[in-house]
XYZ file of C-alpha atoms in Angstrom:
457
model
C 104.716 64.479 220.950
C 105.213 67.019 218.192
C 103.945 69.681 220.561
C 106.519 68.647 223.152
C 109.323 68.818 220.572
C 108.196 72.297 219.451
C 108.199 73.535 223.039
C 111.727 72.242 223.540
C 113.174 74.212 220.524
C 115.038 77.312 221.642
C 114.066 80.743 220.322
C 117.445 81.262 218.648
C 116.920 78.267 216.385
C 113.579 79.708 215.205
C 115.226 83.045 214.421
C 118.021 81.418 212.457
C 115.454 79.429 210.473
C 113.638 82.641 209.423
C 116.936 84.199 208.451
C 117.675 81.278 206.153
C 114.236 81.357 204.551
C 114.128 85.085 203.730
C 117.777 85.538 202.901
C 118.644 87.978 205.624
C 119.434 88.181 209.265
C 116.658 88.800 211.734
C 117.334 90.693 214.923
C 116.911 88.548 218.020
C 113.703 89.059 219.915
C 114.028 91.037 223.132
C 113.983 89.140 226.384
C 110.709 89.414 228.303
C 110.885 91.688 231.285
C 109.275 90.195 234.334
C 106.153 88.129 234.461
C 104.108 90.492 232.320
C 106.149 89.850 229.143
C 107.155 92.839 226.975
C 106.488 96.270 228.397
C 104.775 99.054 226.446
C 107.963 101.025 225.616
C 109.623 97.956 224.129
C 106.603 97.252 221.918
C 106.501 100.848 220.638
C 110.217 100.816 219.847
C 109.871 97.525 218.005
C 106.881 98.786 216.016
C 108.670 101.963 214.962
C 111.455 99.849 213.489
C 109.012 98.086 211.149
C 108.545 97.714 208.241
C 112.205 97.339 207.563
C 113.256 98.837 204.184
C 114.276 96.195 201.709
C 117.547 96.697 199.918
C 117.127 97.254 196.177
C 119.931 96.328 193.835
C 121.311 99.303 191.931
C 120.754 99.222 188.150
C 123.665 100.752 186.215
C 122.711 103.333 183.574
C 123.610 102.505 179.976
C 126.773 104.190 178.868
C 126.502 106.945 176.291
C 127.859 105.792 172.931
C 131.035 107.465 171.798
C 130.953 108.955 168.319
C 132.238 106.328 165.936
C 132.376 103.649 168.645
C 130.129 100.679 169.167
C 126.673 101.970 170.126
C 124.494 100.064 172.604
C 122.015 97.619 171.207
C 118.961 99.681 170.119
C 115.516 99.011 171.482
C 113.005 97.125 169.382
C 113.837 96.173 165.815
C 116.063 99.167 164.960
C 119.376 98.366 163.256
C 122.630 99.112 165.037
C 123.441 102.216 162.975
C 119.901 103.609 162.901
C 120.844 107.330 162.977
C 123.485 109.310 161.129
C 124.697 110.972 164.350
C 125.896 107.624 165.746
C 128.728 107.232 163.249
C 132.072 108.952 162.952
C 132.240 110.614 159.507
C 135.985 109.925 159.330
C 135.300 106.175 159.423
C 132.814 106.282 156.523
C 133.367 105.787 152.834
C 133.604 109.045 150.814
C 130.032 108.782 149.478
C 128.470 108.171 152.888
C 130.659 110.851 154.439
C 129.252 113.372 151.959
C 125.744 112.094 152.695
C 126.201 112.591 156.452
C 127.541 116.119 155.899
C 124.492 117.053 153.825
C 122.153 115.378 156.302
C 123.688 117.369 159.158
C 122.966 120.566 157.180
C 119.327 119.483 156.578
C 118.391 117.505 159.720
C 114.635 118.150 159.420
C 114.393 117.018 155.798
C 114.437 113.650 154.110
C 117.603 113.473 151.991
C 117.489 111.658 148.637
C 121.012 111.056 147.323
C 121.545 110.307 143.625
C 123.728 107.266 142.934
C 123.572 106.211 139.295
C 119.988 105.476 138.274
C 118.634 105.570 141.837
C 118.004 108.025 144.622
C 119.304 106.353 147.772
C 118.707 107.200 151.419
C 120.472 105.893 154.495
C 120.273 105.620 158.292
C 117.038 107.013 159.834
C 115.690 108.159 156.437
C 115.986 104.642 155.058
C 114.108 103.193 158.040
C 111.362 105.819 157.835
C 110.815 105.719 154.065
C 110.949 101.942 153.870
C 107.897 101.913 156.131
C 106.037 104.843 154.566
C 106.650 103.873 150.933
C 106.722 100.081 151.479
C 110.279 99.730 150.189
C 112.783 96.984 150.888
C 115.241 97.955 153.613
C 118.726 96.775 152.659
C 122.223 97.797 153.681
C 125.356 99.420 152.287
C 128.964 98.830 153.287
C 130.183 101.855 155.263
C 133.748 100.711 155.869
C 135.623 98.086 157.859
C 135.080 99.811 161.204
C 131.301 100.135 160.843
C 130.112 97.382 158.556
C 126.744 97.865 156.866
C 124.308 100.711 157.469
C 120.558 100.830 156.593
C 119.787 101.776 152.986
C 116.756 101.995 150.700
C 116.247 103.519 147.258
C 113.871 104.508 144.464
C 114.431 104.822 140.687
C 115.355 108.356 139.695
C 112.649 108.498 137.010
C 109.985 107.777 139.692
C 111.292 110.363 142.162
C 108.491 112.857 141.497
C 105.798 110.308 142.308
C 107.449 109.265 145.550
C 108.231 112.855 146.527
C 104.603 113.809 145.943
C 103.550 111.105 148.384
C 106.044 112.324 150.988
C 104.995 115.970 150.606
C 101.324 114.998 150.990
C 102.309 113.369 154.277
C 103.765 116.688 155.446
C 107.455 115.850 155.011
C 110.146 118.046 153.480
C 112.483 116.469 150.913
C 115.987 117.552 149.888
C 117.194 116.215 146.506
C 120.938 115.748 146.064
C 121.600 115.264 142.350
C 124.664 114.833 140.155
C 126.206 118.125 139.032
C 128.364 116.663 136.262
C 128.158 113.802 133.803
C 131.683 112.439 134.233
C 133.982 112.972 137.214
C 137.414 114.504 137.006
C 140.369 112.131 137.004
C 140.918 110.722 140.478
C 137.869 112.524 141.959
C 134.344 111.571 142.899
C 131.350 112.677 140.861
C 130.252 116.080 142.153
C 126.852 116.139 143.806
C 124.879 118.860 145.578
C 121.431 119.866 146.822
C 119.522 121.025 143.759
C 115.955 121.141 145.086
C 114.151 121.247 148.410
C 110.487 120.242 148.354
C 108.220 121.388 151.166
C 104.403 121.358 151.248
C 104.229 125.105 150.580
C 106.954 125.426 147.911
C 106.252 122.666 145.385
C 106.146 123.646 141.704
C 105.785 120.239 140.080
C 102.432 119.733 138.367
C 101.930 116.244 139.758
C 102.166 117.506 143.346
C 99.576 120.280 143.043
C 95.791 120.332 142.943
C 94.849 121.972 139.652
C 91.810 123.939 140.857
C 92.992 125.295 144.181
C 95.877 127.487 145.260
C 98.790 126.053 147.226
C 99.361 128.794 149.781
C 102.561 129.382 151.740
C 102.101 131.741 154.694
C 104.506 133.633 156.954
C 103.330 135.054 160.288
C 104.957 137.707 162.503
C 103.414 138.731 165.819
C 104.113 141.870 167.801
C 105.684 141.000 171.147
C 106.810 137.538 172.225
C 105.089 135.841 169.276
C 102.901 133.458 171.263
C 99.685 135.461 171.546
C 98.649 138.503 170.121
C 98.257 142.101 169.820
C 98.935 142.896 166.203
C 100.178 140.489 163.578
C 101.478 140.543 160.026
C 100.679 137.899 157.437
C 102.306 137.240 154.063
C 100.621 134.835 151.631
C 102.154 133.506 148.415
C 101.403 130.824 145.854
C 104.785 130.012 144.365
C 103.166 128.071 141.506
C 101.271 131.125 140.207
C 103.388 134.013 141.549
C 100.589 135.624 143.570
C 101.937 137.489 146.616
C 99.943 139.572 149.111
C 100.344 140.815 152.661
C 98.168 142.232 155.446
C 98.424 143.474 159.024
C 95.688 143.357 161.660
C 95.093 142.759 165.347
C 93.757 139.949 167.505
C 94.697 136.279 167.577
C 91.111 135.278 166.787
C 91.159 137.078 163.431
C 94.520 135.458 162.569
C 93.115 132.039 163.443
C 90.093 132.601 161.193
C 92.241 133.950 158.350
C 94.415 130.826 158.383
C 91.342 128.603 158.519
C 89.966 130.350 155.444
C 93.221 130.137 153.500
C 93.975 126.514 154.449
C 97.689 126.987 153.667
C 99.919 124.034 152.902
C 102.652 125.433 155.175
C 103.068 128.243 157.706
C 106.489 129.661 158.646
C 107.067 131.827 161.712
C 109.983 133.023 163.869
C 109.378 130.814 166.876
C 110.088 127.509 168.551
C 108.240 125.002 170.694
C 104.682 123.760 170.455
C 102.097 125.168 168.063
C 100.683 128.461 169.410
C 96.997 129.053 170.007
C 96.551 131.103 166.837
C 97.591 128.192 164.577
C 94.674 125.913 163.593
C 95.077 122.197 164.140
C 96.337 120.194 161.191
C 98.441 122.947 159.592
C 102.140 122.321 159.033
C 104.033 124.879 161.122
C 107.707 125.432 160.249
C 109.753 127.425 162.810
C 112.565 129.626 161.487
C 115.257 131.890 162.890
C 114.236 135.434 163.785
C 116.899 137.160 161.662
C 115.057 137.043 158.280
C 111.963 138.485 159.990
C 113.749 141.568 161.339
C 112.717 144.846 159.723
C 116.174 145.723 158.357
C 116.801 142.293 156.850
C 113.292 142.060 155.402
C 113.456 145.492 153.768
C 116.847 144.767 152.213
C 115.633 141.437 150.828
C 112.497 143.006 149.319
C 114.530 145.734 147.616
C 116.974 143.183 146.219
C 114.291 140.746 145.123
C 112.214 143.291 143.194
C 115.142 145.590 142.287
C 113.697 148.629 144.011
C 115.507 151.687 145.307
C 112.783 152.257 147.901
C 109.797 150.379 149.308
C 107.539 153.432 149.316
C 105.764 152.303 146.181
C 104.666 149.032 147.813
C 102.613 150.842 150.448
C 104.136 148.875 153.319
C 105.275 151.888 155.316
C 102.194 151.707 157.550
C 102.348 147.901 157.876
C 105.755 147.072 159.400
C 104.692 143.612 160.591
C 103.423 142.736 157.114
C 106.778 143.863 155.675
C 108.649 141.629 158.138
C 106.405 138.666 157.267
C 107.069 139.206 153.559
C 110.830 139.261 154.162
C 110.706 136.034 156.155
C 108.681 134.308 153.455
C 111.135 135.335 150.721
C 114.103 134.203 152.826
C 112.477 130.798 153.324
C 111.900 130.470 149.578
C 115.571 131.170 148.942
C 116.611 128.365 151.300
C 114.400 125.905 149.413
C 115.896 126.858 146.043
C 119.657 126.334 146.480
C 121.874 127.156 143.544
C 124.288 124.410 142.343
C 126.931 127.039 141.679
C 127.588 130.183 143.711
C 125.555 133.055 142.309
C 125.707 136.775 142.962
C 123.307 138.068 145.581
C 121.392 140.069 143.007
C 120.676 136.935 140.984
C 119.700 134.544 143.776
C 116.156 135.886 143.716
C 115.502 134.525 140.247
C 114.749 131.018 141.566
C 111.006 131.557 142.148
C 109.500 134.636 140.493
C 106.765 136.327 142.503
C 104.667 139.380 141.848
C 105.302 142.450 143.938
C 103.499 142.115 147.296
C 100.022 143.615 147.291
C 98.591 144.973 150.542
C 95.013 144.011 151.300
C 92.806 145.156 154.170
C 90.171 143.470 156.275
C 87.290 145.393 154.676
C 88.123 144.406 151.096
C 86.404 141.023 151.357
C 83.833 139.379 153.584
C 85.522 137.233 156.227
C 83.569 134.026 156.865
C 84.483 132.014 159.931
C 85.064 128.272 159.674
C 81.715 127.327 161.231
C 79.800 129.462 158.707
C 81.692 128.029 155.739
C 81.085 124.515 156.999
C 77.355 125.090 157.543
C 76.930 126.743 154.129
C 78.963 123.953 152.455
C 80.732 126.456 150.240
C 83.612 124.266 149.058
C 83.057 120.964 150.880
C 80.147 119.069 152.372
C 79.564 118.678 156.084
C 79.333 114.910 155.752
C 82.696 113.595 154.622
C 84.174 116.948 153.545
C 83.873 116.100 149.836
C 83.732 118.599 146.979
C 80.787 116.854 145.322
C 77.595 118.302 146.706
C 79.069 121.655 147.732
C 78.213 125.070 146.292
C 81.497 125.197 144.379
C 80.745 121.821 142.792
C 77.303 123.055 141.692
C 78.579 126.321 140.184
C 81.934 125.336 138.698
C 81.598 125.132 134.905
C 84.950 126.778 134.241
C 86.991 125.619 131.248
C 90.491 126.078 132.752
C 92.266 125.439 136.045
C 92.889 129.195 136.311
C 89.171 129.848 136.218
C 88.508 127.111 138.769
C 90.934 128.680 141.248
C 89.460 132.129 140.653
C 85.902 130.900 141.263
C 86.985 129.196 144.503
C 88.524 132.460 145.750
C 85.355 134.377 144.871
C 83.186 131.939 146.808
C 85.449 131.750 149.839
C 85.895 135.546 150.095
C 82.889 137.455 148.653
C 83.198 141.147 147.829
C 81.801 143.790 150.173
C 82.318 146.920 148.051
C 79.128 147.761 146.140
C 80.916 149.212 143.103
C 83.112 146.122 142.720
C 80.069 143.854 143.091
C 78.140 145.724 140.418
C 81.120 145.665 138.061
C 81.390 141.894 138.421
C 77.639 141.435 137.924
C 77.684 143.520 134.735
C 80.491 141.397 133.283
C 78.600 138.193 134.070
C 75.351 139.613 132.663
C 77.047 140.480 129.371
C 78.224 136.877 128.925
C 74.801 135.516 129.850
C 73.002 137.753 127.352
C 75.435 137.225 124.459
C 75.467 133.484 123.922
C 77.711 133.503 120.792
C 80.353 135.496 122.672
C 80.189 133.095 125.602
C 80.505 130.004 123.404
C 83.354 131.554 121.415
C 85.281 132.297 124.616
C 84.757 128.754 125.847
C 86.136 127.332 122.581
C 89.244 129.488 122.983
C 89.747 128.679 126.677
C 89.076 124.934 126.614
C 92.402 123.844 125.021
C 94.402 126.436 126.958
C 96.894 125.225 129.530
C 97.440 126.558 133.038
C 99.353 129.687 132.001
C 99.864 130.898 135.570
C 101.707 127.774 136.686
C 103.416 127.236 133.349
C 104.901 130.737 133.576
C 106.096 130.037 137.109
C 107.866 126.826 136.065
C 109.348 128.559 133.024
């Protein structure tokens, strides 16, 4: 009986039932033509119309937040005001307005802002440092229109320890300190950037390894700066004042030179991803091209070392090395801001460096990274530790200055026979005259690190 009922249902009822089930209208089936049912053309036309495209609901894009307005709810667990660019400075309290102005001038650096006995940080810096340093993330009232913004802080007397941790992680830190003890009547306490800490420009003893140099390098390449014909390299240790430059050719030799130096930071006039000549793991800081131009670099070198001409430096035949030296000095000046405006001739007194010394490829033996690793000159193959290396076995120096000197000798052996013999004669004299050797050790043992002490002074 059910079969009889099904045969009696008209085709239109079946079509309307499908339309109700699938939420759309279904086109009525074509009437059969003749006794043979559907012809071939009708079947092909019906097949070409399938599958029918399903309508997709349009998803509206989130509206861009207006500056100072209510931002959209951030993804994840980020607070509402999680970045300083989301707020309108005019709606902030005076202290936070000053903070945002300084942060806009130093967007790539972590800004520590002195408030009383603490260094505070806000917005994205507070979120980042609360995770890195395991600090409590709190909030600070930013005004009636904005409410509270993210805040974290550290005691001012512990700033060096925390900054050392941040620098070891490859971050740059800008310190905004108080410039006066008591404010003027009706005015806020004056504050300003007094120190910028980057991996290659630290001077504080607690942030430096005593027995190895902390090199800052500047690189200039001839051409577009991505890969290489000739290149200029400037190398400085701001903690000891050593400053030297060179110019050579070939990206492979530049790569090996940087691997041998293991600099804490490399500056160059470029943007984008790390180029092929930069070894992995090095901190690469891009800068504007202006300080690396020949005219600007020469003027800065003359002003820094109070020279009428650069002929005495021997850089006339190494223009790329001169440009690299100028870019390095300009970067040092940006990391040593003066609290008060100073004349241009006195701005160079922030970090004293020796006059740049030009060195050539044949002065020392260049050992590639694979050779140094296989010979275990300064670190072991297994674990990369100092203990067990050649330097660990030979180092009986009494001062940090001697330890750094011995490391340089091992990493870059001499190739000139006269210089080698002169060094061997000096060592032989100390070996043969035991009283002289012991007397020198008694004098050197209590001596401090004069190179770095003079730099800090």
